[in-house]
Coordinates of N, CA and C in Angstrom, one line a residue:
M1 N 191.4 229.5 115.8 CA 190.5 229.6 117.3 C 189.0 230.0 116.8
K2 N 189.1 231.6 115.8 CA 187.8 231.9 115.7 C 187.0 231.2 114.7
Q3 N 187.6 230.4 113.4 CA 186.6 229.6 112.6 C 186.5 228.4 113.7
K4 N 186.8 227.9 114.6 CA 186.0 226.4 114.8 C 185.0 227.3 115.8
F5 N 185.1 228.4 116.6 CA 184.2 229.2 117.0 C 182.8 229.3 116.2
L6 N 183.1 229.6 115.1 CA 182.3 230.0 114.4 C 181.2 228.8 113.7
L7 N 182.7 227.9 113.3 CA 181.9 226.9 112.9 C 180.8 225.9 114.0
I8 N 181.5 226.2 115.2 CA 180.8 225.1 116.3 C 179.2 226.1 116.6
A9 N 179.1 227.4 116.1 CA 177.7 228.3 116.6 C 176.8 228.1 115.3
L10 N 177.7 227.8 114.6 CA 176.9 227.9 113.1 C 176.6 226.2 113.2
A11 N 176.8 225.6 113.6 CA 176.1 223.9 113.6 C 175.3 223.9 114.7
L12 N 175.7 224.8 115.8 CA 174.5 224.8 117.0 C 173.2 225.3 116.5
S13 N 173.6 226.5 115.9 CA 172.6 227.3 115.1 C 171.6 226.6 114.4
F14 N 171.9 226.1 113.6 CA 171.0 224.7 112.3 C 170.5 223.2 113.3
S15 N 170.9 223.0 114.4 CA 170.5 221.9 115.0 C 169.3 222.4 116.1
A16 N 169.6 223.7 116.4 CA 168.1 224.7 117.3 C 167.4 224.8 116.3
S17 N 167.7 225.3 114.9 CA 166.4 225.6 114.3 C 165.8 224.4 113.6
A18 N 166.3 223.1 113.8 CA 165.6 221.9 113.0 C 164.3 221.4 114.2
Q19 N 164.5 221.8 115.1 CA 163.8 221.6 116.2 C 162.1 222.6 116.1
Y20 N 161.0 222.1 115.7 CA 160.0 222.3 116.4 C 159.4 222.7 117.7
R21 N 158.8 224.3 117.9 CA 158.3 224.5 119.1 C 157.2 225.4 118.5
A22 N 156.1 225.2 119.5 CA 154.9 226.4 119.3 C 154.3 226.4 120.3
L23 N 153.3 227.2 120.0 CA 152.2 227.8 121.1 C 151.2 227.9 120.5
K24 N 150.0 226.8 121.0 CA 148.7 226.5 120.3 C 147.3 226.4 121.3
T25 N 146.4 227.2 120.7 CA 145.3 227.4 121.6 C 144.3 226.8 120.9
D26 N 143.8 225.3 121.5 CA 142.6 224.9 120.8 C 141.1 225.2 121.7
V27 N 140.4 225.5 120.5 CA 138.6 225.7 121.5 C 138.1 224.9 120.9
G28 N 137.0 224.3 121.9 CA 136.0 223.0 121.4 C 134.7 223.4 122.0
L29 N 133.5 222.8 121.1 CA 132.2 222.7 121.5 C 132.2 221.1 121.7
G30 N 131.0 221.0 122.7 CA 130.8 219.5 122.7 C 129.5 219.2 123.1
A31 N 129.2 218.1 123.6 CA 128.1 217.1 124.3 C 128.8 216.7 125.3
A32 N 128.3 216.7 126.7 CA 128.7 216.2 128.2 C 127.3 215.6 128.2
M33 N 127.7 214.4 129.0 CA 126.6 213.5 129.7 C 127.3 212.9 130.6
T34 N 126.2 212.4 131.9 CA 127.0 211.6 133.2 C 126.4 210.1 132.6
L35 N 126.8 209.1 133.1 CA 126.5 208.1 132.9 C 126.1 207.2 134.4
G36 N 125.3 208.1 135.2 CA 125.1 207.6 136.9 C 123.6 207.2 136.8
A37 N 123.2 206.7 138.0 CA 121.7 206.8 138.0 C 120.5 208.1 137.1
L38 N 121.1 208.6 137.8 CA 120.1 210.0 137.0 C 120.7 210.8 136.1
K39 N 120.1 210.0 135.0 CA 121.2 210.5 133.3 C 121.1 212.0 133.1
S40 N 122.0 212.8 132.8 CA 122.1 214.1 132.2 C 122.7 214.5 131.1
Y41 N 122.3 215.4 130.5 CA 122.6 215.5 129.3 C 123.1 217.2 129.0
G42 N 124.1 217.4 128.2 CA 124.4 218.7 127.7 C 125.3 219.4 127.0
I43 N 125.7 220.5 127.2 CA 126.7 221.3 126.2 C 128.0 221.5 127.1
S44 N 129.4 221.5 126.4 CA 130.3 222.0 126.9 C 131.2 222.8 126.1
A45 N 132.0 223.5 126.7 CA 133.0 224.5 125.8 C 134.3 224.7 126.6
S46 N 135.1 224.7 125.7 CA 136.8 224.9 126.8 C 138.0 225.5 125.7
A47 N 138.8 225.8 126.2 CA 140.2 226.4 125.4 C 141.4 225.8 126.2
E48 N 142.1 225.1 125.3 CA 143.3 224.7 125.7 C 144.4 225.5 125.1
P49 N 145.0 226.3 126.5 CA 146.3 226.5 125.5 C 147.9 225.8 126.2
K50 N 148.8 225.6 124.9 CA 149.8 224.5 125.0 C 150.8 225.0 124.5
F51 N 151.8 223.8 124.9 CA 153.0 224.3 124.2 C 153.7 223.0 124.0
F52 N 153.8 222.8 122.2 CA 154.9 221.9 121.8 C 156.0 221.8 121.5
F53 N 156.6 220.7 122.4 CA 158.0 220.6 122.5 C 158.9 220.2 121.3
N54 N 157.8 219.4 120.9 CA 158.0 218.8 119.1 C 156.7 218.8 118.8
K55 N 156.6 217.9 117.5 CA 155.3 218.3 116.9 C 154.9 216.6 117.3
Q56 N 154.7 216.0 118.3 CA 154.1 214.8 118.8 C 153.8 215.0 120.5
F57 N 154.8 215.9 121.1 CA 154.3 216.0 122.5 C 154.2 217.4 123.2
A58 N 153.0 217.9 123.8 CA 152.5 219.0 124.3 C 152.5 219.0 125.7
I59 N 152.2 220.3 126.0 CA 152.0 220.3 128.2 C 151.2 221.4 127.8
G60 N 150.5 221.9 128.6 CA 149.2 222.6 128.3 C 148.1 222.6 129.9
A61 N 147.2 223.3 129.4 CA 145.7 223.7 130.1 C 144.8 223.4 130.0
R62 N 143.8 223.0 130.3 CA 142.6 223.1 129.9 C 141.3 223.7 131.1
L63 N 140.8 224.1 129.9 CA 139.9 225.4 131.1 C 138.4 225.0 129.8
E64 N 137.7 224.4 131.4 CA 135.8 223.6 130.6 C 135.0 223.9 131.4
G65 N 133.6 224.4 130.8 CA 132.3 224.3 131.3 C 131.7 223.8 130.9
D66 N 130.6 223.1 131.6 CA 129.8 222.5 131.3 C 128.1 222.7 131.9
V67 N 127.1 222.8 131.3 CA 125.6 222.8 131.7 C 124.9 221.4 131.4
L68 N 124.4 220.9 132.5 CA 123.8 219.7 131.9 C 122.3 219.4 132.2
F69 N 121.4 219.0 131.8 CA 120.3 219.0 132.5 C 119.3 217.6 132.2
G70 N 118.5 217.1 133.1 CA 118.3 215.6 133.3 C 117.2 215.2 134.1
G71 N 116.8 214.5 134.1 CA 115.6 213.6 134.5 C 115.2 212.1 134.8
S72 N 114.2 212.3 135.5 CA 113.8 210.9 135.5 C 112.0 211.0 135.3
I73 N 111.1 209.8 134.7 CA 109.6 209.7 135.2 C 109.5 208.2 135.3
S74 N 108.8 208.1 136.6 CA 108.5 207.1 136.7 C 106.7 207.3 138.0
G75 N 106.3 206.6 136.7 CA 104.4 206.7 137.3 C 104.4 208.0 137.3
S76 N 104.1 208.4 138.3 CA 103.3 209.8 138.4 C 104.0 210.7 139.0
N77 N 105.5 210.0 139.3 CA 106.5 211.1 140.2 C 107.5 211.4 139.1
V78 N 107.9 213.0 139.0 CA 108.8 213.3 137.8 C 109.7 213.9 138.5
N79 N 111.2 214.2 138.3 CA 112.6 214.4 139.0 C 113.2 215.0 137.8
I80 N 113.7 216.2 138.2 CA 114.7 216.9 137.4 C 115.7 217.4 137.9
G81 N 116.8 217.5 137.3 CA 117.9 218.6 137.8 C 118.7 218.8 136.7
M82 N 119.8 219.6 137.5 CA 120.1 220.4 136.4 C 121.7 220.6 137.1
S83 N 122.6 220.5 136.5 CA 124.1 220.7 136.7 C 124.9 221.3 136.1
S84 N 126.1 222.2 136.8 CA 127.1 223.0 135.9 C 128.2 222.7 136.9
R85 N 128.9 222.8 135.7 CA 131.2 221.9 136.3 C 131.6 222.9 135.4
T86 N 132.7 223.2 136.0 CA 133.8 224.1 135.5 C 135.3 222.9 135.5
A87 N 136.3 222.9 134.9 CA 137.2 222.2 135.4 C 138.7 223.1 134.9
A88 N 139.8 223.0 135.6 CA 140.9 223.4 135.6 C 141.8 222.7 135.8
L89 N 142.4 222.3 134.7 CA 143.2 221.0 134.6 C 144.5 221.1 133.8
L90 N 145.6 220.7 134.4 CA 147.0 220.5 133.4 C 146.6 219.2 132.6
K91 N 147.6 219.5 131.5 CA 147.0 218.4 130.4 C 148.6 218.3 129.5
A92 N 148.7 217.0 129.4 CA 149.8 216.1 128.3 C 149.5 215.3 127.4
E93 N 149.8 215.5 126.0 CA 149.3 215.3 125.1 C 150.3 214.9 124.1
Y94 N 150.1 213.5 123.5 CA 151.3 212.6 122.6 C 150.5 212.2 121.2
Y95 N 151.1 212.8 120.0 CA 150.4 212.2 119.3 C 151.2 211.4 118.4
L96 N 150.8 210.4 117.7 CA 151.2 209.2 117.7 C 152.3 209.1 116.1
T97 N 152.0 210.3 115.3 CA 152.6 210.7 114.2 C 152.9 212.3 114.0
E98 N 154.0 212.3 113.1 CA 154.2 213.8 112.7 C 153.1 214.4 111.6
A99 N 152.2 213.6 111.0 CA 151.6 214.1 110.3 C 150.5 214.9 110.4
D100 N 149.6 215.5 109.3 CA 148.4 216.3 109.8 C 147.4 215.6 110.4
N101 N 146.8 214.7 109.7 CA 145.9 213.8 110.6 C 146.7 212.5 111.3
R102 N 146.1 212.4 112.5 CA 147.0 211.5 113.4 C 145.9 211.4 114.6
L103 N 146.3 210.2 115.3 CA 145.7 210.0 116.6 C 146.3 211.0 117.7
F104 N 145.6 211.0 118.4 CA 147.1 211.6 119.6 C 145.7 210.8 121.4
F105 N 146.5 211.2 122.3 CA 146.5 210.6 123.8 C 146.3 211.5 124.5
G106 N 145.7 211.9 125.3 CA 145.6 212.9 126.5 C 145.4 212.5 127.9
L107 N 146.3 213.2 128.7 CA 146.1 213.0 130.4 C 145.9 214.2 131.4
M108 N 144.8 214.8 131.9 CA 144.6 215.7 132.7 C 144.8 215.4 134.0
G109 N 144.9 216.5 134.8 CA 144.3 216.5 136.1 C 144.3 217.9 136.7
G110 N 143.6 218.1 137.3 CA 143.2 219.2 138.5 C 141.7 219.2 139.2
R111 N 141.7 220.5 139.2 CA 140.3 221.1 139.9 C 139.3 220.9 139.1
Y112 N 137.9 220.9 139.9 CA 136.3 220.7 139.5 C 135.6 221.5 140.2
A113 N 134.9 222.1 140.0 CA 133.4 222.6 140.6 C 132.8 222.1 140.1
Q114 N 131.7 221.5 140.9 CA 130.2 221.2 140.2 C 129.2 221.6 141.7
A115 N 128.1 221.8 141.1 CA 127.0 222.3 141.5 C 125.7 221.2 140.6
N116 N 124.9 220.7 141.7 CA 123.6 220.2 141.1 C 122.2 220.9 141.8
I117 N 121.2 221.0 141.4 CA 120.3 221.4 141.9 C 119.0 220.4 141.2
G118 N 118.1 219.8 142.2 CA 117.3 218.3 142.1 C 116.1 218.9 142.7
S119 N 114.8 218.6 142.0 CA 113.5 218.9 142.3 C 112.6 217.6 142.0
S120 N 111.5 217.6 142.6 CA 110.5 216.3 142.5 C 109.2 216.8 142.1
S121 N 108.2 216.3 141.9 CA 106.7 216.7 141.5 C 106.3 216.8 142.9
S122 N 106.8 216.1 144.1 CA 106.2 216.0 145.4 C 106.9 217.3 146.3
G123 N 107.5 217.8 145.4 CA 108.1 219.0 146.1 C 109.4 219.0 147.0
D124 N 109.9 218.1 147.2 CA 111.2 217.6 147.4 C 112.0 218.1 146.4
A125 N 113.4 218.7 147.4 CA 114.7 219.2 146.3 C 115.6 219.5 147.4
S126 N 116.7 219.7 146.6 CA 118.0 219.4 146.7 C 119.2 220.3 146.2
I127 N 120.0 220.9 146.8 CA 121.1 221.6 146.4 C 122.4 221.0 146.9
T128 N 123.4 220.7 145.9 CA 124.8 219.9 146.6 C 125.7 221.0 145.3
A129 N 126.9 220.9 146.3 CA 127.8 221.8 145.5 C 129.2 221.7 145.9
G130 N 130.0 221.7 145.7 CA 131.7 221.5 146.0 C 132.7 221.3 144.8
V131 N 133.9 221.6 145.5 CA 135.2 221.5 144.9 C 135.8 220.3 145.0
Y132 N 136.1 219.4 143.5 CA 136.7 217.9 143.7 C 138.0 218.0 142.9
Y133 N 138.7 217.0 143.3 CA 139.7 216.8 142.4 C 139.9 215.5 141.6
G134 N 140.4 215.6 140.3 CA 140.2 214.3 139.9 C 141.1 214.4 138.4
F135 N 141.0 213.8 137.6 CA 141.8 213.5 136.2 C 141.1 213.1 135.3
A136 N 141.6 212.8 134.2 CA 140.1 212.5 132.9 C 141.7 212.2 131.6
P137 N 141.4 210.9 131.2 CA 141.9 210.4 129.9 C 141.3 211.1 128.9
E138 N 142.0 211.2 127.7 CA 141.8 211.8 126.5 C 141.9 210.8 125.0
A139 N 141.1 210.4 124.3 CA 141.6 210.1 122.9 C 140.9 210.7 121.9
G140 N 141.7 210.9 121.0 CA 141.2 211.8 119.7 C 142.0 211.3 118.7
V141 N 141.4 212.1 117.6 CA 142.1 212.6 116.1 C 142.1 213.7 115.7
T142 N 143.1 214.2 114.8 CA 143.2 215.6 114.8 C 143.2 215.9 113.2
F143 N 143.1 216.3 112.6 CA 142.9 216.4 110.9 C 143.5 217.8 110.7
K144 N 144.4 218.1 110.8 CA 145.4 219.7 110.9 C 144.8 220.3 111.5
N145 N 143.6 221.7 110.9 CA 143.1 222.2 112.3 C 141.9 222.3 112.9
F146 N 141.5 221.1 112.9 CA 140.1 220.4 113.3 C 140.3 219.5 114.0
R147 N 139.9 218.8 115.0 CA 139.7 217.5 115.9 C 138.4 217.1 116.9
L148 N 138.5 215.6 116.8 CA 136.9 215.1 117.3 C 138.0 214.4 118.8
S149 N 137.2 214.4 120.1 CA 137.9 213.7 121.1 C 137.0 213.3 122.0
A150 N 137.3 212.5 122.9 CA 136.5 211.8 123.4 C 137.2 211.9 125.4
I151 N 136.7 212.5 126.0 CA 137.2 212.7 127.3 C 136.4 212.0 128.6
Y152 N 137.0 211.3 129.4 CA 135.8 210.6 130.7 C 136.6 211.7 131.8
H153 N 136.0 212.3 132.3 CA 136.2 212.9 133.5 C 136.1 211.9 134.9
I154 N 137.3 211.6 135.4 CA 136.9 211.2 136.8 C 137.2 211.5 137.9
I155 N 136.4 212.1 139.0 CA 136.2 212.5 140.1 C 136.0 211.5 141.2
P156 N 136.8 211.4 141.9 CA 136.6 210.0 143.3 C 135.6 210.9 143.8
G157 N 135.2 209.7 144.6 CA 134.3 210.4 146.2 C 133.0 210.3 145.9
S158 N 131.9 210.4 146.4 CA 130.8 209.9 146.3 C 130.0 210.7 145.3
D159 N 128.8 210.2 145.0 CA 127.9 211.3 143.5 C 127.5 212.3 143.9
L160 N 126.6 213.4 143.3 CA 126.2 214.4 143.8 C 124.8 213.8 144.2
L161 N 124.2 214.1 145.0 CA 123.1 214.0 145.4 C 121.6 214.9 144.9
T162 N 120.3 213.7 144.3 CA 119.4 214.4 144.5 C 118.2 213.5 144.9
V163 N 117.0 214.2 145.6 CA 116.5 214.0 146.4 C 115.1 213.4 145.5
S164 N 114.8 212.5 145.5 CA 113.0 212.4 144.7 C 112.1 211.8 145.8
T165 N 111.0 211.6 144.9 CA 109.7 210.8 145.9 C 109.9 209.5 146.1
G166 N 110.2 209.1 147.5 CA 110.1 207.8 147.8 C 111.8 207.2 147.7
N167 N 112.4 207.6 146.9 CA 113.7 207.1 146.4 C 114.5 208.2 145.9
T168 N 115.8 208.3 146.7 CA 116.7 208.7 146.5 C 117.7 208.3 144.8
Q169 N 117.8 209.2 144.5 CA 118.8 209.2 142.9 C 119.9 210.1 143.1
T170 N 120.9 209.7 142.4 CA 122.1 210.3 142.5 C 122.3 210.6 141.0
V171 N 123.5 212.0 140.8 CA 124.1 212.5 139.7 C 125.2 211.9 139.9
S172 N 126.0 211.5 138.9 CA 127.3 211.2 138.9 C 128.6 212.2 138.8
R173 N 129.4 212.2 139.6 CA 129.9 213.2 139.5 C 131.2 212.9 138.3
N174 N 131.1 211.9 138.0 CA 131.9 211.6 136.8 C 131.2 211.9 135.5
Y175 N 132.1 212.0 134.3 CA 131.1 212.6 132.9 C 132.1 212.6 132.1
L176 N 131.1 212.0 130.7 CA 131.7 211.7 129.5 C 131.3 213.0 128.9
V177 N 133.1 213.6 127.8 CA 132.4 214.9 127.3 C 132.9 214.1 125.6
I178 N 132.3 214.2 124.9 CA 132.4 214.3 123.4 C 132.8 215.6 122.5
Q179 N 134.0 216.0 121.8 CA 134.2 217.4 121.2 C 134.5 217.5 120.3
M180 N 134.1 218.3 119.4 CA 134.6 219.1 118.6 C 135.5 220.4 118.4
G181 N 137.0 219.9 117.9 CA 137.6 221.4 118.5 C 138.2 222.2 117.3
F182 N 139.0 223.3 117.4 CA 139.3 224.1 116.1 C 140.6 225.1 116.7
K183 N 141.7 225.2 115.8 CA 142.9 225.7 115.9 C 142.6 227.3 116.4
G184 N 142.6 227.5 117.7 CA 142.3 229.1 117.8 C 143.4 230.0 117.7
F185 N 144.6 229.7 117.8 CA 145.6 231.0 117.6 C 147.1 229.4 117.7
L186 N 147.9 230.0 116.8 CA 149.1 229.5 116.3 C 150.4 229.9 116.6
L187 N 151.7 229.8 117.4 CA 152.9 230.6 116.9 C 154.0 229.8 116.7
E188 N 154.0 229.6 116.0 CA 155.5 228.6 115.9 C 156.8 229.3 115.9
F189 N 157.7 228.7 116.4 CA 159.5 229.3 116.7 C 160.4 227.9 116.7

């Protein structure tokens, strides 16, 4: 009886050790841009702590901060705007293979805080801010410790408002991030 118990315990330990589990944190820098009527461009920084259940599936979080600047010139009218955005999102990632160089897809959802300041040459100004909920699909490629990805943040609702001379222009809540990421921390077990 003791031998059977020992064989079962040994078999279970071998099967458990064959599984890959890891805690990993990626950090990233990139470019952010809105695609609305009043375009804005800026920088993005993020941290992504996540747990890998195996080499192809991970869940975790994404913490992101963005600062965007934009404007438009039409005749003698100049409109400028600045936007800051933060996101605290839950995230799931799926890697197509187990190789070091591989494609991956992600899906995120959570809370966004956005603020926009706009001004025009006529002296009109606006300030808008709010907390919104949305989601973001991601597609990318990873090269062992380095990754490139594109994320499109979709935040439902009306756009952020910017007042301009004789014509109201808006800054989209939705935005695109193109990012380079690096492995910051890895603990395998």
